[in-house]
Each structure stands twice: as C-alpha cells, then as structure tokens.
C-alpha cells in the first residue's frame, strides 16, 4: 500500500502507510494516534520550518495520515482495502494561513465568504506555548460568560473548574460571535510535561445570525457536524449535497470530563481582522430536558443517515432507469415526427397542380385554346391566331366581292 499515488490535490504526491507515517501500530488507540499526530505536526509545522520545503511535505503527509486514522469510518475502510477504498475527493486538508501570503489569503477569504468551507491549521506558536505551559489562563466559572476579541492566529485561554457533582451532571462549553467572526473552540488536556496538549477543536459554523461552536461532555456519545466532508464531491454532484450532508456527523473523541480544572481556548480564525466572541460554561443539570432532546435528535439523525445510505442506492438506480426511459422517449418522439413527415410528403404527391403541369408538358392535341378545325377541301388560308381584325376584314371583302359580281352580272343581262 506504500508508494501509491493520489489523484486529488489535497494530499502528498506519494502516499505512505498512515500507520507508518505516524509511527503507530494498527491496534493503537485513538488517543495514541492523536498524541503521535500532535508531536509530528508540531515538529514539521510550517511556522517552525519556513525555509525547509521538506518539512512542509512531511507536515502534509502527517496531516493526511491523521485525517484517515482519526476518522473511524475512513480508518475502517483503509484497514479493509487500503487507499483504493477511500475517495480522494473527500480527503480534506487544512491550510496554514501564516504560510499563504497576502494574495492567497485574500483568495481564501473570498472563497470562505462565498460559502466554500476552508479548513485552517492552528498556529504552531500557539500549540508550542500551550505545550510549554507559558500561556495565560483566565478563569471561566460555571454559569458565567466572558466576551472579548482575539487577534488572528492567536488564542485566549480559559480555565473551567468543575466539581464532582457537576462532572456527573455534564458540562457544556459554547462560544458565539454576533459579528459572525471565524474562530475555533479548543480543548487542551494536561500533558506529562506540565503544559497543555490539544485534544479537541471545533470550527465555528454559521447558525442564524451568529457563528458558534460548542463542546458537550454529557456522558453519552455526542457528534459534531463537519461541513467540509466531501465538499468537492458535493460541488461536482449537487444531488450528493443531500445524500452526503449527514456524513459530516462525526463522533466527538471526548464525551465526559472529570472533576478538576480544564483548559479551553478561543482561537482567532479570521483571515484579516480580530475575532469577536462570547464564551460560556454551563452545567447540564439545569438542562436535563435539553440534554435528553439532544440525545434523541442525534439518534434520529444517525438512523436517518443509515436510511439515506440505502435510499441513495435505490434513488441512483431509479434515476438511471428514468434517464433511460427519457432517452427512449426522445428517440421515440423523433421517430414519430419523422414518420409523420414522410407521410405528409407522400400525401403531397397527390395534387392536381402537379398533374396538369405534367400533361401540358407532354405535347399538343389533347386540349385546344378554342380554335376549330377547318373542313377538308377548304382552300382558304387559316386565320392567324390572335388576329381578330383580319377575320372581320376578310368577311367584309367576301361580301363586297359577291355584291360586285351580282351587280356586274345584272348589268350584262
């Protein structure tokens, strides 16, 4: 499976086994894979290797491998059939804004404004400062909210301290932006080095008149919606936008928190300006009905996703059959039009106008223009056709001659 080439633009030209890239085994846990990815991504991050193109390629390879192994469905497909089982178009990559330059950043901002989902990486400086434990952490008590503005590619860190009772009830941390800023909500775990390692991240999504992102630690499997899943495939096939829409529902890696202080952060993800936000931490105990409603609606969505997978197969077959019969309809319609056209042509052959034209062109003798035959033995000259005056003058001359003869004869007698 190593050394195979990728046709899409999102991944390295030559792909290695993702387990090999991340230096993990096939039975490694999600947490082990995540830890390995964090270390390698930090090592090869473009921010730390501006003059090293090889490091940039390694970073892409690490990110691509993690995009497979961090997704349960993609990991299962890869384990069964390798890269061939994966859709190259569905493999999304994250871009590093600090490495884009002004012009490319403007293009990325334009596409984002048009609704094209663009994933971005978290600045290596932010990750490294968190890992070293040198970040400033502000308290965010349960039941309170904090508003602020964070510069692009920077983060504001907050500590949420929860009791045993609150941990048992469940915790929700949400961030919103009335200015519709782009941001990331991050969750960090305590690292053995004494700092904080990135464990979860949620990209803000537009929800009505605001953008928002949330993390829900409610002791049952909660899902997040990734709008970039198969984005390119959906653009090429509009119908896939419907069938693939629920495929973006991905399980969150952490479903509960223990008592203690937990580190969250809001990361500025705007392309040019600071991100405005309000972050709040809630205990789910006072939201029991809402918690049950969330669990119920996500279960319905999962069932609907399975139904749509089956229905898509039926729909594609029916659509193919529909296209077949519509093509047949067009062909039959054209055939009928041609047959009727030929019939009209044959009908037009039965016409008087054409018969007369044929007969008149075959010769004289069948029809006359009103002239009569002369009796045989009549030695008088035939009239010139069309000369009416000559006929009258001849009659007068004959009468006059006859009259003169009679007069002459009478005179002799």
mmCIF file of C-alpha atoms in Angstrom:
data_model
loop_
_atom_site.group_PDB
_atom_site.id
_atom_site.type_symbol
_atom_site.label_atom_id
_atom_site.label_comp_id
_atom_site.label_asym_id
_atom_site.label_seq_id
_atom_site.Cartn_x
_atom_site.Cartn_y
_atom_site.Cartn_z
ATOM 1 C CA UNK A 1 0.000 0.000 0.000
ATOM 2 C CA UNK A 2 3.006 2.290 0.316
ATOM 3 C CA UNK A 3 4.073 4.377 -2.633
ATOM 4 C CA UNK A 4 0.638 4.671 -4.248
ATOM 5 C CA UNK A 5 -0.176 7.925 -5.953
ATOM 6 C CA UNK A 6 -3.032 10.267 -5.139
ATOM 7 C CA UNK A 7 -5.018 11.898 -7.943
ATOM 8 C CA UNK A 8 -6.527 14.663 -5.838
ATOM 9 C CA UNK A 9 -4.703 17.883 -4.940
ATOM 10 C CA UNK A 10 -5.142 17.596 -1.175
ATOM 11 C CA UNK A 11 -2.522 15.031 -0.238
ATOM 12 C CA UNK A 12 1.144 14.217 -0.860
ATOM 13 C CA UNK A 13 2.022 13.005 -4.351
ATOM 14 C CA UNK A 14 3.265 9.676 -2.956
ATOM 15 C CA UNK A 15 1.353 8.200 -0.052
ATOM 16 C CA UNK A 16 2.837 6.012 2.645
ATOM 17 C CA UNK A 17 1.002 3.808 5.066
ATOM 18 C CA UNK A 18 -0.583 6.278 7.554
ATOM 19 C CA UNK A 19 0.344 3.976 10.463
ATOM 20 C CA UNK A 20 3.949 4.150 9.306
ATOM 21 C CA UNK A 21 3.832 7.926 8.919
ATOM 22 C CA UNK A 22 2.529 8.465 12.453
ATOM 23 C CA UNK A 23 4.756 5.688 13.871
ATOM 24 C CA UNK A 24 1.819 3.835 15.456
ATOM 25 C CA UNK A 25 0.506 0.288 15.175
ATOM 26 C CA UNK A 26 -2.792 -0.909 13.711
ATOM 27 C CA UNK A 27 -4.159 -1.615 17.176
ATOM 28 C CA UNK A 28 -3.196 1.825 18.553
ATOM 29 C CA UNK A 29 -5.954 3.651 20.390
ATOM 30 C CA UNK A 30 -7.448 6.932 19.227
ATOM 31 C CA UNK A 31 -5.599 8.731 21.993
ATOM 32 C CA UNK A 32 -2.252 7.228 20.971
ATOM 33 C CA UNK A 33 -2.836 8.245 17.363
ATOM 34 C CA UNK A 34 -3.799 11.736 18.452
ATOM 35 C CA UNK A 35 -0.700 12.105 20.620
ATOM 36 C CA UNK A 36 1.578 10.935 17.824
ATOM 37 C CA UNK A 37 -0.042 13.345 15.397
ATOM 38 C CA UNK A 38 0.343 16.294 17.782
ATOM 39 C CA UNK A 39 4.060 15.706 18.204
ATOM 40 C CA UNK A 40 4.767 15.265 14.497
ATOM 41 C CA UNK A 41 2.550 18.173 13.442
ATOM 42 C CA UNK A 42 4.365 20.425 15.874
ATOM 43 C CA UNK A 43 7.733 19.156 14.648
ATOM 44 C CA UNK A 44 7.030 19.762 10.960
ATOM 45 C CA UNK A 45 4.708 22.751 11.249
ATOM 46 C CA UNK A 46 5.436 25.390 8.524
ATOM 47 C CA UNK A 47 5.691 28.131 11.165
ATOM 48 C CA UNK A 48 8.788 26.431 12.562
ATOM 49 C CA UNK A 49 10.248 25.390 9.208
ATOM 50 C CA UNK A 50 9.770 28.402 6.956
ATOM 51 C CA UNK A 51 12.919 27.648 4.903
ATOM 52 C CA UNK A 52 12.532 23.893 4.785
ATOM 53 C CA UNK A 53 10.275 22.656 1.948
ATOM 54 C CA UNK A 54 10.800 19.037 3.003
ATOM 55 C CA UNK A 55 9.282 19.784 6.398
ATOM 56 C CA UNK A 56 6.226 21.230 4.662
ATOM 57 C CA UNK A 57 5.786 17.993 2.709
ATOM 58 C CA UNK A 58 6.197 15.963 5.902
ATOM 59 C CA UNK A 59 3.564 18.143 7.556
ATOM 60 C CA UNK A 60 1.119 17.461 4.700
ATOM 61 C CA UNK A 61 1.835 13.748 4.942
ATOM 62 C CA UNK A 62 1.262 13.733 8.702
ATOM 63 C CA UNK A 63 -1.973 15.723 8.384
ATOM 64 C CA UNK A 64 -3.215 13.473 5.568
ATOM 65 C CA UNK A 65 -2.447 10.312 7.545
ATOM 66 C CA UNK A 66 -4.189 11.680 10.619
ATOM 67 C CA UNK A 67 -7.263 12.630 8.557
ATOM 68 C CA UNK A 68 -7.624 8.912 7.789
ATOM 69 C CA UNK A 69 -6.819 7.362 11.156
ATOM 70 C CA UNK A 70 -8.764 9.910 13.218
ATOM 71 C CA UNK A 71 -11.984 9.133 11.331
ATOM 72 C CA UNK A 72 -13.412 5.727 12.395
ATOM 73 C CA UNK A 73 -15.119 5.116 9.048
ATOM 74 C CA UNK A 74 -12.095 6.088 6.929
ATOM 75 C CA UNK A 75 -9.817 4.056 9.178
ATOM 76 C CA UNK A 76 -12.074 1.014 8.791
ATOM 77 C CA UNK A 77 -12.138 1.430 5.001
ATOM 78 C CA UNK A 78 -8.357 1.788 4.841
ATOM 79 C CA UNK A 79 -7.793 -1.263 7.057
ATOM 80 C CA UNK A 80 -10.003 -3.328 4.757
ATOM 81 C CA UNK A 81 -8.843 -2.215 1.288
ATOM 82 C CA UNK A 82 -6.138 0.430 1.564
ATOM 83 C CA UNK A 83 -6.152 3.761 -0.232
ATOM 84 C CA UNK A 84 -8.329 2.393 -3.027
ATOM 85 C CA UNK A 85 -11.272 2.275 -0.640
ATOM 86 C CA UNK A 86 -11.033 5.983 0.083
ATOM 87 C CA UNK A 87 -12.446 8.736 -2.059
ATOM 88 C CA UNK A 88 -9.606 11.068 -2.889
ATOM 89 C CA UNK A 89 -12.040 13.949 -3.330
ATOM 90 C CA UNK A 90 -13.271 13.555 0.213
ATOM 91 C CA UNK A 91 -9.867 13.870 1.825
ATOM 92 C CA UNK A 92 -9.768 17.427 3.068
ATOM 93 C CA UNK A 93 -6.607 19.180 4.121
ATOM 94 C CA UNK A 94 -6.015 22.126 6.397
ATOM 95 C CA UNK A 95 -4.182 25.225 5.193
ATOM 96 C CA UNK A 96 -1.797 27.314 7.224
ATOM 97 C CA UNK A 97 -2.764 30.995 6.950
ATOM 98 C CA UNK A 98 0.652 32.175 8.088
ATOM 99 C CA UNK A 99 2.214 30.376 5.114
ATOM 100 C CA UNK A 100 -0.217 31.589 2.433
ATOM 101 C CA UNK A 101 0.902 35.138 1.761
ATOM 102 C CA UNK A 102 -1.359 38.148 1.272
ATOM 103 C CA UNK A 103 -2.715 37.302 -2.186
ATOM 104 C CA UNK A 104 -3.588 33.686 -1.394
ATOM 105 C CA UNK A 105 -5.091 34.733 1.915
ATOM 106 C CA UNK A 106 -7.363 37.143 0.042
ATOM 107 C CA UNK A 107 -8.484 34.342 -2.269
ATOM 108 C CA UNK A 108 -9.117 32.051 0.694
ATOM 109 C CA UNK A 109 -11.138 34.773 2.406
ATOM 110 C CA UNK A 110 -13.170 35.290 -0.773
ATOM 111 C CA UNK A 111 -13.976 31.599 -1.117
ATOM 112 C CA UNK A 112 -14.898 31.413 2.555
ATOM 113 C CA UNK A 113 -17.217 34.404 2.121
ATOM 114 C CA UNK A 114 -18.899 32.591 -0.783
ATOM 115 C CA UNK A 115 -19.627 29.645 1.493
ATOM 116 C CA UNK A 116 -16.776 27.328 0.483
ATOM 117 C CA UNK A 117 -15.641 25.525 3.663
ATOM 118 C CA UNK A 118 -11.895 26.040 4.201
ATOM 119 C CA UNK A 119 -10.050 24.264 6.988
ATOM 120 C CA UNK A 120 -7.162 26.080 8.609
ATOM 121 C CA UNK A 121 -4.419 24.885 10.909
ATOM 122 C CA UNK A 122 -3.705 26.241 14.367
ATOM 123 C CA UNK A 123 -0.561 28.314 14.573
ATOM 124 C CA UNK A 124 2.466 26.333 15.763
ATOM 125 C CA UNK A 125 3.346 29.180 18.122
ATOM 126 C CA UNK A 126 0.028 28.772 19.952
ATOM 127 C CA UNK A 127 0.442 24.989 20.193
ATOM 128 C CA UNK A 128 4.030 25.265 21.367
ATOM 129 C CA UNK A 129 3.268 27.882 24.010
ATOM 130 C CA UNK A 130 0.426 25.717 25.298
ATOM 131 C CA UNK A 131 2.669 22.642 25.371
ATOM 132 C CA UNK A 132 5.316 24.591 27.283
ATOM 133 C CA UNK A 133 2.690 25.890 29.716
ATOM 134 C CA UNK A 134 3.596 29.529 29.073
ATOM 135 C CA UNK A 135 0.083 30.703 28.145
ATOM 136 C CA UNK A 136 -2.064 32.967 30.318
ATOM 137 C CA UNK A 137 -5.166 31.145 31.573
ATOM 138 C CA UNK A 138 -8.143 33.192 32.746
ATOM 139 C CA UNK A 139 -10.847 31.650 34.966
ATOM 140 C CA UNK A 140 -14.268 30.871 33.468
ATOM 141 C CA UNK A 141 -16.573 29.847 36.343
ATOM 142 C CA UNK A 142 -19.508 27.544 35.595
ATOM 143 C CA UNK A 143 -22.635 29.568 34.836
ATOM 144 C CA UNK A 144 -20.761 32.637 33.588
ATOM 145 C CA UNK A 145 -19.689 34.061 30.250
ATOM 146 C CA UNK A 146 -16.743 36.153 29.035
ATOM 147 C CA UNK A 147 -16.593 38.327 25.919
ATOM 148 C CA UNK A 148 -13.533 39.504 24.065
ATOM 149 C CA UNK A 149 -11.602 39.980 20.831
ATOM 150 C CA UNK A 150 -8.741 37.731 19.834
ATOM 151 C CA UNK A 151 -6.219 38.561 17.123
ATOM 152 C CA UNK A 152 -5.992 36.262 14.099
ATOM 153 C CA UNK A 153 -3.829 33.178 14.691
ATOM 154 C CA UNK A 154 -3.798 33.864 18.431
ATOM 155 C CA UNK A 155 -5.754 32.313 21.282
ATOM 156 C CA UNK A 156 -7.335 33.292 24.588
ATOM 157 C CA UNK A 157 -7.136 30.522 27.199
ATOM 158 C CA UNK A 158 -9.701 29.846 29.938
ATOM 159 C CA UNK A 159 -9.748 27.501 32.920
ATOM 160 C CA UNK A 160 -13.072 25.843 33.777
ATOM 161 C CA UNK A 161 -13.089 24.266 37.248
ATOM 162 C CA UNK A 162 -15.833 21.690 37.867
ATOM 163 C CA UNK A 163 -16.880 19.730 40.938
ATOM 164 C CA UNK A 164 -17.690 16.011 41.149
ATOM 165 C CA UNK A 165 -21.414 16.769 41.068
ATOM 166 C CA UNK A 166 -21.059 18.997 38.016
ATOM 167 C CA UNK A 167 -18.858 16.457 36.264
ATOM 168 C CA UNK A 168 -21.502 13.786 36.863
ATOM 169 C CA UNK A 169 -24.275 16.004 35.506
ATOM 170 C CA UNK A 170 -22.309 17.020 32.425
ATOM 171 C CA UNK A 171 -20.624 20.173 31.145
ATOM 172 C CA UNK A 172 -21.242 22.332 28.081
ATOM 173 C CA UNK A 173 -18.818 24.974 26.801
ATOM 174 C CA UNK A 174 -20.011 27.162 23.934
ATOM 175 C CA UNK A 175 -18.665 30.194 22.091
ATOM 176 C CA UNK A 176 -20.645 32.506 19.803
ATOM 177 C CA UNK A 177 -19.923 35.587 17.713
ATOM 178 C CA UNK A 178 -22.620 38.146 16.950
ATOM 179 C CA UNK A 179 -20.186 39.665 14.423
ATOM 180 C CA UNK A 180 -20.090 36.278 12.637
ATOM 181 C CA UNK A 181 -16.343 36.015 13.145
ATOM 182 C CA UNK A 182 -14.475 32.839 12.242
ATOM 183 C CA UNK A 183 -12.907 31.151 15.257
ATOM 184 C CA UNK A 184 -12.030 27.777 16.729
ATOM 185 C CA UNK A 185 -13.045 26.460 20.129
ATOM 186 C CA UNK A 186 -10.189 24.374 21.531
ATOM 187 C CA UNK A 187 -9.904 21.919 24.416
ATOM 188 C CA UNK A 188 -6.495 21.054 25.894
ATOM 189 C CA UNK A 189 -5.540 18.117 28.085
ATOM 190 C CA UNK A 190 -2.843 18.294 30.736
ATOM 191 C CA UNK A 191 0.400 16.982 29.279
ATOM 192 C CA UNK A 192 3.011 14.991 31.212
ATOM 193 C CA UNK A 193 5.468 17.811 30.515
ATOM 194 C CA UNK A 194 3.344 20.142 32.623
ATOM 195 C CA UNK A 195 1.815 22.029 29.693
ATOM 196 C CA UNK A 196 -1.334 21.505 27.680
ATOM 197 C CA UNK A 197 -1.759 19.342 24.579
ATOM 198 C CA UNK A 198 -4.533 19.965 22.061
ATOM 199 C CA UNK A 199 -7.231 17.301 22.358
ATOM 200 C CA UNK A 200 -10.311 18.714 20.618
ATOM 201 C CA UNK A 201 -11.126 21.535 18.235
ATOM 202 C CA UNK A 202 -14.415 22.769 16.811
ATOM 203 C CA UNK A 203 -14.580 25.219 13.922
ATOM 204 C CA UNK A 204 -17.259 27.880 14.165
ATOM 205 C CA UNK A 205 -20.298 27.407 11.942
ATOM 206 C CA UNK A 206 -22.898 29.928 10.904
ATOM 207 C CA UNK A 207 -26.135 29.420 12.838
ATOM 208 C CA UNK A 208 -28.740 32.021 12.008
ATOM 209 C CA UNK A 209 -27.329 35.497 12.608
ATOM 210 C CA UNK A 210 -24.291 34.310 14.605
ATOM 211 C CA UNK A 211 -21.380 31.914 14.278
ATOM 212 C CA UNK A 212 -20.989 29.355 17.045
ATOM 213 C CA UNK A 213 -19.063 26.312 18.222
ATOM 214 C CA UNK A 214 -19.730 24.075 21.191
ATOM 215 C CA UNK A 215 -18.396 21.114 23.145
ATOM 216 C CA UNK A 216 -20.767 18.832 25.017
ATOM 217 C CA UNK A 217 -19.491 16.486 27.740
ATOM 218 C CA UNK A 218 -22.730 14.696 28.647
ATOM 219 C CA UNK A 219 -21.681 11.066 29.325
ATOM 220 C CA UNK A 220 -23.057 9.783 26.028
ATOM 221 C CA UNK A 221 -21.677 9.864 22.516
ATOM 222 C CA UNK A 222 -22.077 13.354 21.093
ATOM 223 C CA UNK A 223 -21.489 14.248 17.462
ATOM 224 C CA UNK A 224 -20.132 17.265 15.645
ATOM 225 C CA UNK A 225 -21.022 18.327 12.123
ATOM 226 C CA UNK A 226 -18.082 18.717 9.746
ATOM 227 C CA UNK A 227 -19.319 20.780 6.791
ATOM 228 C CA UNK A 228 -16.154 20.154 4.773
ATOM 229 C CA UNK A 229 -16.792 16.427 4.362
ATOM 230 C CA UNK A 230 -16.895 15.638 0.643
ATOM 231 C CA UNK A 231 -17.202 19.335 -0.145
ATOM 232 C CA UNK A 232 -15.589 18.948 -3.554
ATOM 233 C CA UNK A 233 -17.668 15.897 -4.386
ATOM 234 C CA UNK A 234 -20.825 17.773 -3.480
ATOM 235 C CA UNK A 235 -19.827 20.664 -5.710
ATOM 236 C CA UNK A 236 -19.448 18.292 -8.659
ATOM 237 C CA UNK A 237 -22.674 16.419 -7.926
ATOM 238 C CA UNK A 238 -25.424 18.672 -6.481
ATOM 239 C CA UNK A 239 -27.545 15.647 -5.569
ATOM 240 C CA UNK A 240 -24.708 14.390 -3.393
ATOM 241 C CA UNK A 241 -25.122 17.547 -1.300
ATOM 242 C CA UNK A 242 -28.291 15.971 0.044
ATOM 243 C CA UNK A 243 -27.144 12.384 0.433
ATOM 244 C CA UNK A 244 -23.719 13.278 1.868
ATOM 245 C CA UNK A 245 -24.914 16.036 4.165
ATOM 246 C CA UNK A 246 -25.304 13.810 7.210
ATOM 247 C CA UNK A 247 -21.970 12.090 6.522
ATOM 248 C CA UNK A 248 -20.370 15.124 8.163
ATOM 249 C CA UNK A 249 -21.757 13.977 11.526
ATOM 250 C CA UNK A 250 -18.634 12.711 13.294
ATOM 251 C CA UNK A 251 -18.322 11.334 16.859
ATOM 252 C CA UNK A 252 -16.520 13.568 19.338
ATOM 253 C CA UNK A 253 -13.451 11.982 20.894
ATOM 254 C CA UNK A 254 -14.232 13.062 24.469
ATOM 255 C CA UNK A 255 -17.698 12.572 25.962
ATOM 256 C CA UNK A 256 -17.125 13.352 29.621
ATOM 257 C CA UNK A 257 -14.878 15.356 31.953
ATOM 258 C CA UNK A 258 -13.635 14.511 35.413
ATOM 259 C CA UNK A 259 -13.675 16.916 38.316
ATOM 260 C CA UNK A 260 -10.876 19.463 38.223
ATOM 261 C CA UNK A 261 -9.728 22.373 36.066
ATOM 262 C CA UNK A 262 -9.960 22.004 32.299
ATOM 263 C CA UNK A 263 -8.377 24.289 29.715
ATOM 264 C CA UNK A 264 -10.342 25.731 26.803
ATOM 265 C CA UNK A 265 -9.363 28.398 24.283
ATOM 266 C CA UNK A 266 -10.870 30.590 21.588
ATOM 267 C CA UNK A 267 -8.595 30.810 18.554
ATOM 268 C CA UNK A 268 -8.902 33.719 16.081
ATOM 269 C CA UNK A 269 -9.531 32.219 12.649
ATOM 270 C CA UNK A 270 -10.488 35.336 10.672
ATOM 271 C CA UNK A 271 -8.361 35.938 7.590
ATOM 272 C CA UNK A 272 -7.529 39.564 8.348
ATOM 273 C CA UNK A 273 -9.182 41.040 11.433
ATOM 274 C CA UNK A 274 -9.625 40.017 15.096
ATOM 275 C CA UNK A 275 -12.455 37.669 16.039
ATOM 276 C CA UNK A 276 -15.160 38.839 18.437
ATOM 277 C CA UNK A 277 -16.587 36.164 20.729
ATOM 278 C CA UNK A 278 -18.501 35.298 23.873
ATOM 279 C CA UNK A 279 -17.595 32.065 25.666
ATOM 280 C CA UNK A 280 -19.691 30.454 28.417
ATOM 281 C CA UNK A 281 -19.541 27.309 30.570
ATOM 282 C CA UNK A 282 -22.727 25.573 31.747
ATOM 283 C CA UNK A 283 -23.658 22.656 33.960
ATOM 284 C CA UNK A 284 -26.151 20.332 32.229
ATOM 285 C CA UNK A 285 -28.007 19.634 35.477
ATOM 286 C CA UNK A 286 -30.386 22.514 34.856
ATOM 287 C CA UNK A 287 -30.779 21.461 31.221
ATOM 288 C CA UNK A 288 -31.937 17.860 31.672
ATOM 289 C CA UNK A 289 -34.767 18.121 29.142
ATOM 290 C CA UNK A 290 -32.454 19.783 26.619
ATOM 291 C CA UNK A 291 -29.851 17.064 27.179
ATOM 292 C CA UNK A 292 -32.418 14.317 26.513
ATOM 293 C CA UNK A 293 -33.638 16.172 23.444
ATOM 294 C CA UNK A 294 -30.088 16.381 22.092
ATOM 295 C CA UNK A 295 -29.521 12.662 22.644
ATOM 296 C CA UNK A 296 -32.836 11.841 20.991
ATOM 297 C CA UNK A 297 -32.384 14.097 17.951
ATOM 298 C CA UNK A 298 -28.856 12.829 17.260
ATOM 299 C CA UNK A 299 -30.115 9.245 17.450
ATOM 300 C CA UNK A 300 -32.782 10.151 14.903
ATOM 301 C CA UNK A 301 -30.170 11.766 12.671
ATOM 302 C CA UNK A 302 -27.990 8.643 12.803
ATOM 303 C CA UNK A 303 -30.958 6.457 11.850
ATOM 304 C CA UNK A 304 -31.809 8.861 9.050
ATOM 305 C CA UNK A 305 -28.211 8.723 7.805
ATOM 306 C CA UNK A 306 -28.412 4.932 7.535
ATOM 307 C CA UNK A 307 -31.760 5.207 5.758
ATOM 308 C CA UNK A 308 -30.324 7.718 3.304
ATOM 309 C CA UNK A 309 -27.401 5.426 2.516
ATOM 310 C CA UNK A 310 -29.864 2.724 1.479
ATOM 311 C CA UNK A 311 -32.186 5.169 -0.239
ATOM 312 C CA UNK A 312 -29.319 6.638 -2.259
ATOM 313 C CA UNK A 313 -28.731 3.246 -3.853
ATOM 314 C CA UNK A 314 -32.421 2.966 -4.718
ATOM 315 C CA UNK A 315 -32.511 6.544 -5.961
ATOM 316 C CA UNK A 316 -29.449 6.113 -8.184
ATOM 317 C CA UNK A 317 -30.987 3.010 -9.764
ATOM 318 C CA UNK A 318 -34.313 4.750 -10.283
ATOM 319 C CA UNK A 319 -32.550 7.811 -11.686
ATOM 320 C CA UNK A 320 -30.587 5.661 -14.128
ATOM 321 C CA UNK A 321 -33.843 3.975 -15.195
ATOM 322 C CA UNK A 322 -35.509 7.382 -15.517
ATOM 323 C CA UNK A 323 -32.694 8.643 -17.730
ATOM 324 C CA UNK A 324 -33.006 5.505 -19.805
ATOM 325 C CA UNK A 325 -36.744 5.944 -20.392
ATOM 326 C CA UNK A 326 -36.421 9.683 -21.026
ATOM 327 C CA UNK A 327 -33.792 8.950 -23.665
ATOM 328 C CA UNK A 328 -36.168 6.360 -25.129
ATOM 329 C CA UNK A 329 -38.928 8.973 -25.055
ATOM 330 C CA UNK A 330 -36.778 11.444 -27.006
ATOM 331 C CA UNK A 331 -35.872 8.791 -29.565
ATOM 332 C CA UNK A 332 -39.480 7.653 -29.999
ATOM 333 C CA UNK A 333 -40.663 11.231 -30.310
ATOM 334 C CA UNK A 334 -38.116 11.906 -33.039
ATOM 335 C CA UNK A 335 -39.098 8.662 -34.801
ATOM 336 C CA UNK A 336 -42.809 9.569 -34.759
ATOM 337 C CA UNK A 337 -42.086 13.047 -36.111
ATOM 338 C CA UNK A 338 -40.028 11.559 -38.954
ATOM 339 C CA UNK A 339 -42.726 9.029 -39.890
ATOM 340 C CA UNK A 340 -45.430 11.699 -39.966
ATOM 341 C CA UNK A 341 -43.184 13.928 -42.043
ATOM 342 C CA UNK A 342 -42.712 11.140 -44.584
ATOM 343 C CA UNK A 343 -46.477 10.553 -44.608
ATOM 344 C CA UNK A 344 -47.097 14.244 -45.353
ATOM 345 C CA UNK A 345 -44.575 14.103 -48.172
ATOM 346 C CA UNK A 346 -46.401 11.150 -49.741
ATOM 347 C CA UNK A 347 -49.758 12.925 -49.357
ATOM 348 C CA UNK A 348 -48.401 15.965 -51.124
ATOM 349 C CA UNK A 349 -47.690 13.829 -54.201
ATOM 350 C CA UNK A 350 -51.454 13.542 -54.830
ATOM 351 C CA UNK A 351 -52.069 17.047 -56.250
ATOM 352 C CA UNK A 352 -53.959 18.453 -59.323
ATOM 353 C CA UNK A 353 -51.448 21.162 -59.890
ATOM 354 C CA UNK A 354 -48.718 18.687 -60.454
ATOM 355 C CA UNK A 355 -50.921 16.545 -62.838
ATOM 356 C CA UNK A 356 -51.825 19.485 -65.127
ATOM 357 C CA UNK A 357 -48.244 20.591 -65.266
ATOM 358 C CA UNK A 358 -47.240 17.079 -66.313
ATOM 359 C CA UNK A 359 -49.936 16.765 -69.002
ATOM 360 C CA UNK A 360 -49.323 20.195 -70.541
ATOM 361 C CA UNK A 361 -45.669 19.375 -70.852
ATOM 362 C CA UNK A 362 -46.325 16.012 -72.678
ATOM 363 C CA UNK A 363 -47.397 17.546 -76.084
ATOM 364 C CA UNK A 364 -50.331 19.238 -78.001
ATOM 365 C CA UNK A 365 -53.558 17.676 -79.365
ATOM 366 C CA UNK A 366 -55.317 16.843 -76.133
ATOM 367 C CA UNK A 367 -56.563 20.316 -75.376
ATOM 368 C CA UNK A 368 -57.165 23.378 -77.658
ATOM 369 C CA UNK A 369 -57.366 27.063 -76.946
ATOM 370 C CA UNK A 370 -60.882 27.477 -78.558
ATOM 371 C CA UNK A 371 -59.840 27.200 -82.281
ATOM 372 C CA UNK A 372 -61.932 24.914 -84.588
ATOM 373 C CA UNK A 373 -60.803 22.546 -87.334
ATOM 374 C CA UNK A 374 -61.118 23.541 -90.951
ATOM 375 C CA UNK A 375 -63.142 21.244 -93.269
ATOM 376 C CA UNK A 376 -61.088 19.332 -95.786
ATOM 377 C CA UNK A 377 -61.096 20.849 -99.209
ATOM 378 C CA UNK A 378 -61.333 24.355 -97.955
ATOM 379 C CA UNK A 379 -58.531 26.120 -99.731
ATOM 380 C CA UNK A 380 -58.945 29.317 -97.859
ATOM 381 C CA UNK A 381 -55.973 30.226 -95.671
ATOM 382 C CA UNK A 382 -56.259 29.670 -91.922
ATOM 383 C CA UNK A 383 -56.649 32.624 -89.693
ATOM 384 C CA UNK A 384 -53.661 33.857 -87.951
ATOM 385 C CA UNK A 385 -54.067 33.118 -84.281
ATOM 386 C CA UNK A 386 -54.784 36.111 -82.161
ATOM 387 C CA UNK A 387 -55.582 38.454 -85.222
ATOM 388 C CA UNK A 388 -59.289 39.337 -84.721
ATOM 389 C CA UNK A 389 -59.311 42.345 -87.142
ATOM 390 C CA UNK A 390 -58.068 40.273 -90.097
ATOM 391 C CA UNK A 391 -61.015 37.870 -89.730
ATOM 392 C CA UNK A 392 -63.585 40.714 -89.888
ATOM 393 C CA UNK A 393 -61.936 42.383 -92.879
ATOM 394 C CA UNK A 394 -61.946 39.113 -94.848
ATOM 395 C CA UNK A 395 -65.702 38.674 -94.244
ATOM 396 C CA UNK A 396 -66.409 42.215 -95.461
ATOM 397 C CA UNK A 397 -64.214 41.697 -98.515
ATOM 398 C CA UNK A 398 -66.041 38.478 -99.422
ATOM 399 C CA UNK A 399 -69.413 40.179 -99.164
ATOM 400 C CA UNK A 400 -68.254 43.107 -101.182
ATOM 401 C CA UNK A 401 -66.835 40.874 -103.908
ATOM 402 C CA UNK A 402 -70.033 38.831 -104.038
ATOM 403 C CA UNK A 403 -72.098 42.004 -104.239
ATOM 404 C CA UNK A 404 -69.990 43.451 -107.045
ATOM 405 C CA UNK A 405 -70.215 40.251 -109.057
ATOM 406 C CA UNK A 406 -74.003 40.282 -108.844
ATOM 407 C CA UNK A 407 -74.167 43.851 -109.961
ATOM 408 C CA UNK A 408 -71.869 43.210 -112.874
ATOM 409 C CA UNK A 409 -73.850 40.194 -113.911
ATOM 410 C CA UNK A 410 -77.144 42.087 -113.856
ATOM 411 C CA UNK A 411 -75.727 44.794 -115.927
ATOM 412 C CA UNK A 412 -74.734 42.319 -118.658
ATOM 413 C CA UNK A 413 -78.185 40.815 -118.730
#
